Coordinates of C-alpha atoms and ligand atoms in Angstrom, one line a residue:
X1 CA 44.1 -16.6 142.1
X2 CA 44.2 -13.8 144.4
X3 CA 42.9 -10.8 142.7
X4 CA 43.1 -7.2 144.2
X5 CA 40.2 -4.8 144.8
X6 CA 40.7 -2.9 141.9
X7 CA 40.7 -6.4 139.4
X8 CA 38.2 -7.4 140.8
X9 CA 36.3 -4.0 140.3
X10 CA 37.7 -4.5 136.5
X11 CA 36.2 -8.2 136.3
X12 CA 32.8 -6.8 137.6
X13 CA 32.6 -4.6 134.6
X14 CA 32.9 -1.2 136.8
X15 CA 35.8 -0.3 133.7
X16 CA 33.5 -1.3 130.8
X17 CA 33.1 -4.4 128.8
X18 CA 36.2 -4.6 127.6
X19 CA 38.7 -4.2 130.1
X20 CA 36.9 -7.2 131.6
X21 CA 37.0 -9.2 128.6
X22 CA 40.9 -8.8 128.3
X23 CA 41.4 -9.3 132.4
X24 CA 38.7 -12.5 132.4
X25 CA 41.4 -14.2 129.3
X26 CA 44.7 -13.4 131.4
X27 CA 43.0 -14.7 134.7
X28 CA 42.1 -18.0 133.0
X29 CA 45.5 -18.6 130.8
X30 CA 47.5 -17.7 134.9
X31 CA 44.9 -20.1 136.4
X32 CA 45.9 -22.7 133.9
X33 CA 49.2 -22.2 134.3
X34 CA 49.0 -21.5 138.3
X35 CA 49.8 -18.5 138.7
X36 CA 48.5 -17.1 141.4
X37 CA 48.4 -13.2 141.2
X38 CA 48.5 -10.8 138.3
X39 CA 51.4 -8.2 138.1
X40 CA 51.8 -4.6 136.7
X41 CA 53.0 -4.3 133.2
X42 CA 54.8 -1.1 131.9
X43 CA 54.8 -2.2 128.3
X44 CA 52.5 -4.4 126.2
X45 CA 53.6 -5.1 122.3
X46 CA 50.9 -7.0 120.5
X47 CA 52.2 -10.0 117.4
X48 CA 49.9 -11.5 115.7
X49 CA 48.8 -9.1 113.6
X50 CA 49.3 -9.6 110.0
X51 CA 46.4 -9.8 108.5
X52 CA 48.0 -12.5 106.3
X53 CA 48.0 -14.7 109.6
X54 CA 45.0 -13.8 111.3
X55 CA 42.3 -12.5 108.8
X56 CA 39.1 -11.7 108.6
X57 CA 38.9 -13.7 111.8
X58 CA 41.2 -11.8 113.5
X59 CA 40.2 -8.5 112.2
X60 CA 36.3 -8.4 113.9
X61 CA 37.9 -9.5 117.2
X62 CA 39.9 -6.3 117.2
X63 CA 37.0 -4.2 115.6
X64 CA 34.8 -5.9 118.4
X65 CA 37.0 -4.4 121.3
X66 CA 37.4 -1.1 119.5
X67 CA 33.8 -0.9 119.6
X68 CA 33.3 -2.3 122.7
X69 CA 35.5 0.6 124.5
X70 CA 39.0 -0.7 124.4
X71 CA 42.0 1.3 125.1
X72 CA 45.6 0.4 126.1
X73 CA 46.2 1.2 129.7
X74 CA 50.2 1.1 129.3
X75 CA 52.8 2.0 126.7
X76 CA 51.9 -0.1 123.9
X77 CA 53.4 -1.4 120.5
X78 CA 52.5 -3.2 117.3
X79 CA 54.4 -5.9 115.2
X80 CA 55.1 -6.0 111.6
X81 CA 52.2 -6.0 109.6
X82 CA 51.9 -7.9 105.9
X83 CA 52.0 -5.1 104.3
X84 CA 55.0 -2.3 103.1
X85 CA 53.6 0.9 104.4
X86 CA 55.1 2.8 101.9
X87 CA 53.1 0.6 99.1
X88 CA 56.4 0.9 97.3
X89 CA 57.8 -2.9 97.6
X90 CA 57.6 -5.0 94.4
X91 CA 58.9 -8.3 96.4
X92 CA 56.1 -7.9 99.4
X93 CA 52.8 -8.9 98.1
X94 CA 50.2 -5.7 98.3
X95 CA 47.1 -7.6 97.7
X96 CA 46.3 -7.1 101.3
X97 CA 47.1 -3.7 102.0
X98 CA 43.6 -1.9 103.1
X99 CA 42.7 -5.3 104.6
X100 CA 46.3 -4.8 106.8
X101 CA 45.2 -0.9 107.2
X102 CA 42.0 -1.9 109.0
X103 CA 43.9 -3.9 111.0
X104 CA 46.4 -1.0 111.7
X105 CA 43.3 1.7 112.4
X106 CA 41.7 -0.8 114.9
X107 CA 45.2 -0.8 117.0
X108 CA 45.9 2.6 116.4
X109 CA 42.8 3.5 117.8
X110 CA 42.6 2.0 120.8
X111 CA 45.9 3.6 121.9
X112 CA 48.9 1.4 120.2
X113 CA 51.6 3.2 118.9
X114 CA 52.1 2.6 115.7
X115 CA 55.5 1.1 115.3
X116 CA 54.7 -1.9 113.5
X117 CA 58.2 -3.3 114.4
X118 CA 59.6 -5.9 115.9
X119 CA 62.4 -4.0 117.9
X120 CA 60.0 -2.6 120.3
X121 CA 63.3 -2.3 122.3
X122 CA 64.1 0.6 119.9
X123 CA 61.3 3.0 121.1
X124 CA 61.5 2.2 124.4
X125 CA 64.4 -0.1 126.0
X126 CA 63.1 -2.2 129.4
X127 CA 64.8 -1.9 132.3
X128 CA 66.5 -4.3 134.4
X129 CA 63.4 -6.3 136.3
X130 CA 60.8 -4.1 134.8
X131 CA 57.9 -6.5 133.9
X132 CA 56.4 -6.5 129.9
X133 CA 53.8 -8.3 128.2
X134 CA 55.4 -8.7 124.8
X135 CA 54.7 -11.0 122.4
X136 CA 56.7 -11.8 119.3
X137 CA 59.9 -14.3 119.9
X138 CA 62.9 -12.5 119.1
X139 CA 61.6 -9.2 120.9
X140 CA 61.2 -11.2 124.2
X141 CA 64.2 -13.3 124.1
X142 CA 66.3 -9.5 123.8
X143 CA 64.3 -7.6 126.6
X144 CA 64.7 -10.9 129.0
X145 CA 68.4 -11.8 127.6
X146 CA 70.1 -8.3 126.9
X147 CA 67.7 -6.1 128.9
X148 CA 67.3 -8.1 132.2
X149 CA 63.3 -7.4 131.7
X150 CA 60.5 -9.8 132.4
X151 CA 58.5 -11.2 129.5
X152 CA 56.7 -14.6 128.6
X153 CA 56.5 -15.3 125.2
X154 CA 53.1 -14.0 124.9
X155 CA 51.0 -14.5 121.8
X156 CA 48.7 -12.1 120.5
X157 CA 45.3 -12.4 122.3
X158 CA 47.3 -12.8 125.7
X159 CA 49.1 -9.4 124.5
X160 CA 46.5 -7.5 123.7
X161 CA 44.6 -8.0 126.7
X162 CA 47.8 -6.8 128.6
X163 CA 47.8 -3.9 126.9
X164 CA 43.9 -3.3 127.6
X165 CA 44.1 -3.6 131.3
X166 CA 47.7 -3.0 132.2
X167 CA 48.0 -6.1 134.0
X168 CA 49.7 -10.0 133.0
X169 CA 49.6 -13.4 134.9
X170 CA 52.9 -13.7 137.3
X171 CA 54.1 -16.9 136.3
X172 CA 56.9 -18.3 134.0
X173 CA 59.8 -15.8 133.5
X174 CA 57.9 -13.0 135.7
X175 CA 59.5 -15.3 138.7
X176 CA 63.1 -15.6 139.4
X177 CA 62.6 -18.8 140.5
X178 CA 62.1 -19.9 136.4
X179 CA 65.1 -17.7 135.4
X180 CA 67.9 -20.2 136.5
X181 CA 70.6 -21.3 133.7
X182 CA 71.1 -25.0 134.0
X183 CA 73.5 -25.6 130.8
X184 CA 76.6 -23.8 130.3
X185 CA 77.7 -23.3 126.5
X186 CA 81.0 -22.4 125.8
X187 CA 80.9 -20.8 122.0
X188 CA 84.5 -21.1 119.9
X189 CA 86.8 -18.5 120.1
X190 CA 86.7 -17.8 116.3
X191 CA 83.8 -17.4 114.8
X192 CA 82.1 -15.4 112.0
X193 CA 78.9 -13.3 111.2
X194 CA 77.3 -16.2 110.3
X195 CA 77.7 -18.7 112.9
X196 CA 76.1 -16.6 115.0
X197 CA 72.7 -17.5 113.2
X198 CA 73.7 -20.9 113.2
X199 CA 74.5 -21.3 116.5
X200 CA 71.3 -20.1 117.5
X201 CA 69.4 -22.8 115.6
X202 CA 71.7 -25.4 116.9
X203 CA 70.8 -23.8 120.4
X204 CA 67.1 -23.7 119.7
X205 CA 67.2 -27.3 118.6
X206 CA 69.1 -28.9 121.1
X207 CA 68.6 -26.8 124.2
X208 CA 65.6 -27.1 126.3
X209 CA 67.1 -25.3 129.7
X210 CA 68.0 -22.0 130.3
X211 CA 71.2 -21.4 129.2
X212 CA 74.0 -19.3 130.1
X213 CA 76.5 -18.8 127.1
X214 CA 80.1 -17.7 127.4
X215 CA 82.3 -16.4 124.3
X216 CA 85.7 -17.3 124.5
X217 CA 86.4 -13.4 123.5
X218 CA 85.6 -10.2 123.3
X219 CA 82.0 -9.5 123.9
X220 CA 79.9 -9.7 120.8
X221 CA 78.3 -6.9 119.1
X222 CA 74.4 -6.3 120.0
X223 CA 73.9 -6.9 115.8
X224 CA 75.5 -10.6 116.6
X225 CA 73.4 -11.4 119.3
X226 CA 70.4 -10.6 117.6
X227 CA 70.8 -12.7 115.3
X228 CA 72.0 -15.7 117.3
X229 CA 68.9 -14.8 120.0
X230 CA 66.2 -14.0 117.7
X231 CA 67.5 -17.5 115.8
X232 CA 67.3 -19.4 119.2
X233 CA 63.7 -18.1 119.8
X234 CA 62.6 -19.5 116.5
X235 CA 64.3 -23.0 116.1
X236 CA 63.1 -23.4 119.9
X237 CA 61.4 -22.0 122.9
X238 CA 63.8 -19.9 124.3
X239 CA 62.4 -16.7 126.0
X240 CA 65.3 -16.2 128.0
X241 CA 69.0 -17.7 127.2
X242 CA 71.4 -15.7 129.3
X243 CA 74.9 -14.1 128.1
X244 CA 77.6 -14.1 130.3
X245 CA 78.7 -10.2 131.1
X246 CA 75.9 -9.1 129.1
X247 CA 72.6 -10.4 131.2
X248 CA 72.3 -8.0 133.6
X249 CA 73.4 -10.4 137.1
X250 CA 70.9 -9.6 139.2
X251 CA 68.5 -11.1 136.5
X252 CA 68.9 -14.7 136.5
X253 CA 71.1 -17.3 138.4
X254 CA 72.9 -20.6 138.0
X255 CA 72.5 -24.0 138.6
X256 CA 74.5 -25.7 135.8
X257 CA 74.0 -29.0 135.7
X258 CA 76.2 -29.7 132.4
X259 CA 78.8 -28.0 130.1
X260 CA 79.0 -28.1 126.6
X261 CA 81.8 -26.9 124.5
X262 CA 80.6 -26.1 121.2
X263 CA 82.6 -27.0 118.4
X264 CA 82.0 -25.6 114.5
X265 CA 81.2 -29.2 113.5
X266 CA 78.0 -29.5 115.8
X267 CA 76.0 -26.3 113.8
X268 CA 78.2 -25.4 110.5
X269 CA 75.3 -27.9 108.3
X270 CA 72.6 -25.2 109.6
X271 CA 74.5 -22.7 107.4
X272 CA 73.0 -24.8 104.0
X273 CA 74.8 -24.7 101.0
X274 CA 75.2 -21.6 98.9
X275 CA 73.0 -20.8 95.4
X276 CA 74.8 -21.5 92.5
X277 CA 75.2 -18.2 89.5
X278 CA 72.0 -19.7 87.7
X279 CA 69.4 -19.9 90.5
X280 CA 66.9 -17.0 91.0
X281 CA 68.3 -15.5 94.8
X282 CA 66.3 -13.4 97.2
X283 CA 68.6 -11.4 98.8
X284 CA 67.2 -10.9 102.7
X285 CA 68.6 -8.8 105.3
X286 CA 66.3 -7.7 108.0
X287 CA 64.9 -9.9 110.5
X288 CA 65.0 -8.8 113.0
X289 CA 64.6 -5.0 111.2
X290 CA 67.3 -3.4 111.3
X291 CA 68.7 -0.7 114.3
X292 CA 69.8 2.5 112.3
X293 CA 73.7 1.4 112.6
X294 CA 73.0 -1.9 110.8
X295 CA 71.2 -0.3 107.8
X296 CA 74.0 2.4 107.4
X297 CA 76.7 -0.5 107.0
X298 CA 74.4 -2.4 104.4
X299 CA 74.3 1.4 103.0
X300 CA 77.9 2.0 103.2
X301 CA 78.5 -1.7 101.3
X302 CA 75.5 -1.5 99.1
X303 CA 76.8 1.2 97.4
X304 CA 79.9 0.3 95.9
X305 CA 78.1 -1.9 93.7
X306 CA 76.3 -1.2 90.4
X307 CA 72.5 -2.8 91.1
X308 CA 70.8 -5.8 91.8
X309 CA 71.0 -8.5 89.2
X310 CA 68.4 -9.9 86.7
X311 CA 66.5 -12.3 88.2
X312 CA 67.6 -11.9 91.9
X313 CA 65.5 -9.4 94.1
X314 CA 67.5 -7.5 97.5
X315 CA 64.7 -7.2 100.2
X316 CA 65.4 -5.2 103.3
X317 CA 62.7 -4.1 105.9
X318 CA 62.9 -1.9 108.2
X319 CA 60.3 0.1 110.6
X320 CA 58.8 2.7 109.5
X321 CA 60.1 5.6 111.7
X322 CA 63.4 5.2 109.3
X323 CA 61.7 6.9 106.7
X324 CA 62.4 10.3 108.3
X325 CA 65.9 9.3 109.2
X326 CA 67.0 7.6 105.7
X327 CA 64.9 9.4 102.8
X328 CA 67.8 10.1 101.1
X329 CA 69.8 6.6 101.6
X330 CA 66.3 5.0 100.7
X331 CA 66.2 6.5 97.4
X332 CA 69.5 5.9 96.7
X333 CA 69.3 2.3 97.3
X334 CA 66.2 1.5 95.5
X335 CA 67.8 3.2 92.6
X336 CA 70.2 -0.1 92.2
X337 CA 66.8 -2.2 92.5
X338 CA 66.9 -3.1 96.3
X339 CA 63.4 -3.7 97.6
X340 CA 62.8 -1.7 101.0
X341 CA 59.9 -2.5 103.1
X342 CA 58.6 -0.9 105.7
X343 CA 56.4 -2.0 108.7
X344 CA 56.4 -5.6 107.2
X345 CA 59.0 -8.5 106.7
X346 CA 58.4 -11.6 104.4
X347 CA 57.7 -14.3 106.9
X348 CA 54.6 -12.8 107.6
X349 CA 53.3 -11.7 104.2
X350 CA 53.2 -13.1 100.5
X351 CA 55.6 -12.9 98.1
X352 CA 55.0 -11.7 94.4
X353 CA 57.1 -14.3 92.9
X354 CA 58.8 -17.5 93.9
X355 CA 62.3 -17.3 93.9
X356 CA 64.7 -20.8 94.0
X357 CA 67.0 -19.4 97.2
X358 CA 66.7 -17.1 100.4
X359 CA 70.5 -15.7 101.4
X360 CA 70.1 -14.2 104.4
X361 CA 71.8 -13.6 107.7
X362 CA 68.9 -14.3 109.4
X363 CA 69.2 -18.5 111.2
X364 CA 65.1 -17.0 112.0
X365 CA 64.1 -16.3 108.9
X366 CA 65.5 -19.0 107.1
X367 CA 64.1 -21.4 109.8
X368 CA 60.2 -19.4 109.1
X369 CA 61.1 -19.3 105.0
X370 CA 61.9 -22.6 104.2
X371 CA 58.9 -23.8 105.8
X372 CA 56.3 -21.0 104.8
X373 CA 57.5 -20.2 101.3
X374 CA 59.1 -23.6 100.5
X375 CA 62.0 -22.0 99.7
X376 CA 66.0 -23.6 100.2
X377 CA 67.7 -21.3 102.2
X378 CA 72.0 -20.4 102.8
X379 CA 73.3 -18.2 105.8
X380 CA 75.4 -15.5 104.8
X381 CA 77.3 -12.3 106.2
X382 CA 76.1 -8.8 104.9
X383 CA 78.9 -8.5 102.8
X384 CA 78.4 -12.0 101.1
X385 CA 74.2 -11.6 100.2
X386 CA 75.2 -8.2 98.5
X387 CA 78.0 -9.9 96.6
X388 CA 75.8 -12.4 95.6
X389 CA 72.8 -10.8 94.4
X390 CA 74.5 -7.4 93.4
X391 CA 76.4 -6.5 90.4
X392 CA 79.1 -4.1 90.4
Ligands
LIG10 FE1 60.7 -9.4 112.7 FE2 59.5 -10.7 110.8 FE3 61.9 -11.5 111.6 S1 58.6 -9.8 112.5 S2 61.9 -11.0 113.8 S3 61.5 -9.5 110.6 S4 60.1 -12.8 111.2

């Protein structure tokens, strides 16, 4: 690989043991993949980091480069933790909260920001061509897909060590060369809040090109491609699935070897089946968290009913910044017995109790749920989980 003066400066040490610890990992994982130079990054935001996933383990590696002089070099994010920062959430587990804090101190001071969300978008939206170290699935496939950015699909360690020395490997979906759709999929003209989840899924199963996808109508809403994106991502190994009139051009081409017209039959199984009246229902809205305009419509629909019903629970997270924005709102809902949680989101913590169903919107969290919590899971609109689980 060819390195520049200054990297190799970094590798020598001149920067500390650290930043040559983090540059020494992304030089081997670009070797491996042949890369052959390193690029720039303008934004790093580090997964991986629920201490319900990474432990004790994971903990001393980042209290060994706190100690050892690390510090972010660029603008730099965090991911949901396993804990709700507030300490207020009776569905989200607790147990773990100082373990999570030292976790979240470690991060915080070496230079993250503490967003603990995984809209890094939010804080700071990428610009066309701009290139990112991000990890987290469902963050990267929006900055490549809506944004026009360039991320891989890092995981944590890869992450972190781009935030540490500023730099990533140039390979994968840093290269225009491995941002060509090959399969064109035409989506139906009518279809609901959520298909979009389930169309994702279906993608993420049965895709394993780029794709470029066309609606047959207006352009959807930025809340329906997350969740068909972010569903994608998990059910597959999308980083970058391009949207016709949405992708900015200049940010991926064509070379479509096949076209598939999607019909409802293909994905409408992925929806599952809904709960019957006498199973115990987690309610689940918030994966990806929530943009402020999605949690005022749950808001503005929330409230006309009475409060959550016995033996169902309501969860949404959201980051943590919406404190601030929502105090008021936030009381209000958890005064009908909807669980907010902030900072965390249930596919990467523990649950107090087991409930028989997940309704969610969310084809990604159903996909993580059903395999981490054992738990049978049904797609709904907004509208429908509130109806279910909510009294009026
Ligand atoms: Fe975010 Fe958790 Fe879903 S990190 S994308 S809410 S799995």
């Amino acid at each position: 690989m060819h390195l520049t003066k200054e990297q190799e400066r970094i590798l020598n040490g001149e920067y500390g043991w650290a930043k040559a610890r983090a540059l020494q990992v992304i030089v081997k994982v670009g070797e491996a993949l042949g890369a052959e130079k390193l690029v720039r990054i303008v934004h790093a935001h580090v997964s991986g980091v629920s201490y319900n996933n990474i432990g004790e383990p994971g903990l001393r590696f980042l209290q060994e480069f706190l100690e050892k002089g690390a510090k972010t070099a660029v603008y730099s994010t965090i991911n949901p933790g396993c804990i709700d920062l507030m300490n207020n959430s009776e569905i989200i587990d607790q147990t773990l909260y100082h373990n999570q804090l030292k976790i979240n101190n470690a991060l915080e001071n070496m230079g993250f920001s503490p967003t603990y969300t995984c809209i890094p978008y939010y804080h700071r939206p990428p610009a066309p061509k701009e290139h990112l170290a991000w990890g987290e699935s469902n963050a990267v496939i929006i900055a490549n897909s809506l944004f026009g950015a360039k991320t891989n699909r890092e995981g944590g360690p890869i992450a972190l060590a781009a935030a540490i020395t500023g730099y990533t490997y140039y390979s994968g979906l840093h290269l225009d060369e491995n941002r060509i759709a090959k399969k064109r999929i035409i989506i139906p003209k009518e279809i609901s809040e959520k298909e979009y989840s389930a169309i994702g899924l279906w993608i993420g199963y049965n895709i394993y090109d780029i794709p470029v996808i066309e609606f047959n109508r207006e352009k959807p809403s930025i809340y329906e491609l997350k969740l068909l994106l972010s569903s994608a991502a998990a059910s597959g190994k999308h980083g970058l699935i391009a949207i016709k009139d949405v992708t900015p051009r200049e940010t991926y081409s064509h070379d479509i070897d096949e076209t598939i017209e999607l019909e409802q039959g293909d994905y409408i199984d992925l929806i599952g089946t809904p709960p019957s009246i006498e199973e115990s229902i987690l309610g689940y809205i918030g994966c990806p968290h929530l943009h402020p305009c999605e949690f005022v419509r749950i808001y503005q629909i929330a409230t006309r009913y009475r409060r959550v019903r016995n033996n169902n629970g309501l969860l949404i997270s959201i980051p943590p910044f919406f404190y601030e924005l929502f105090r008021q709102e936030i009381n209000d809902l958890r005064t009908k017995g909807i669980d907010i949680a902030f900072g965390t989101c249930p596919i990467v913590s523990k649950l107090t109790k087991q409930y028989d169903y997940l309704v969610t919107n969310s084809g990604k969290s159903c996909f993580y749920m059903s395999r981490i919590h054992h738990i049978n899971t049904y797609i709904a609109s907004v509208r429908e989980i509130i109806d279910l689980v909510m009294e009026k």
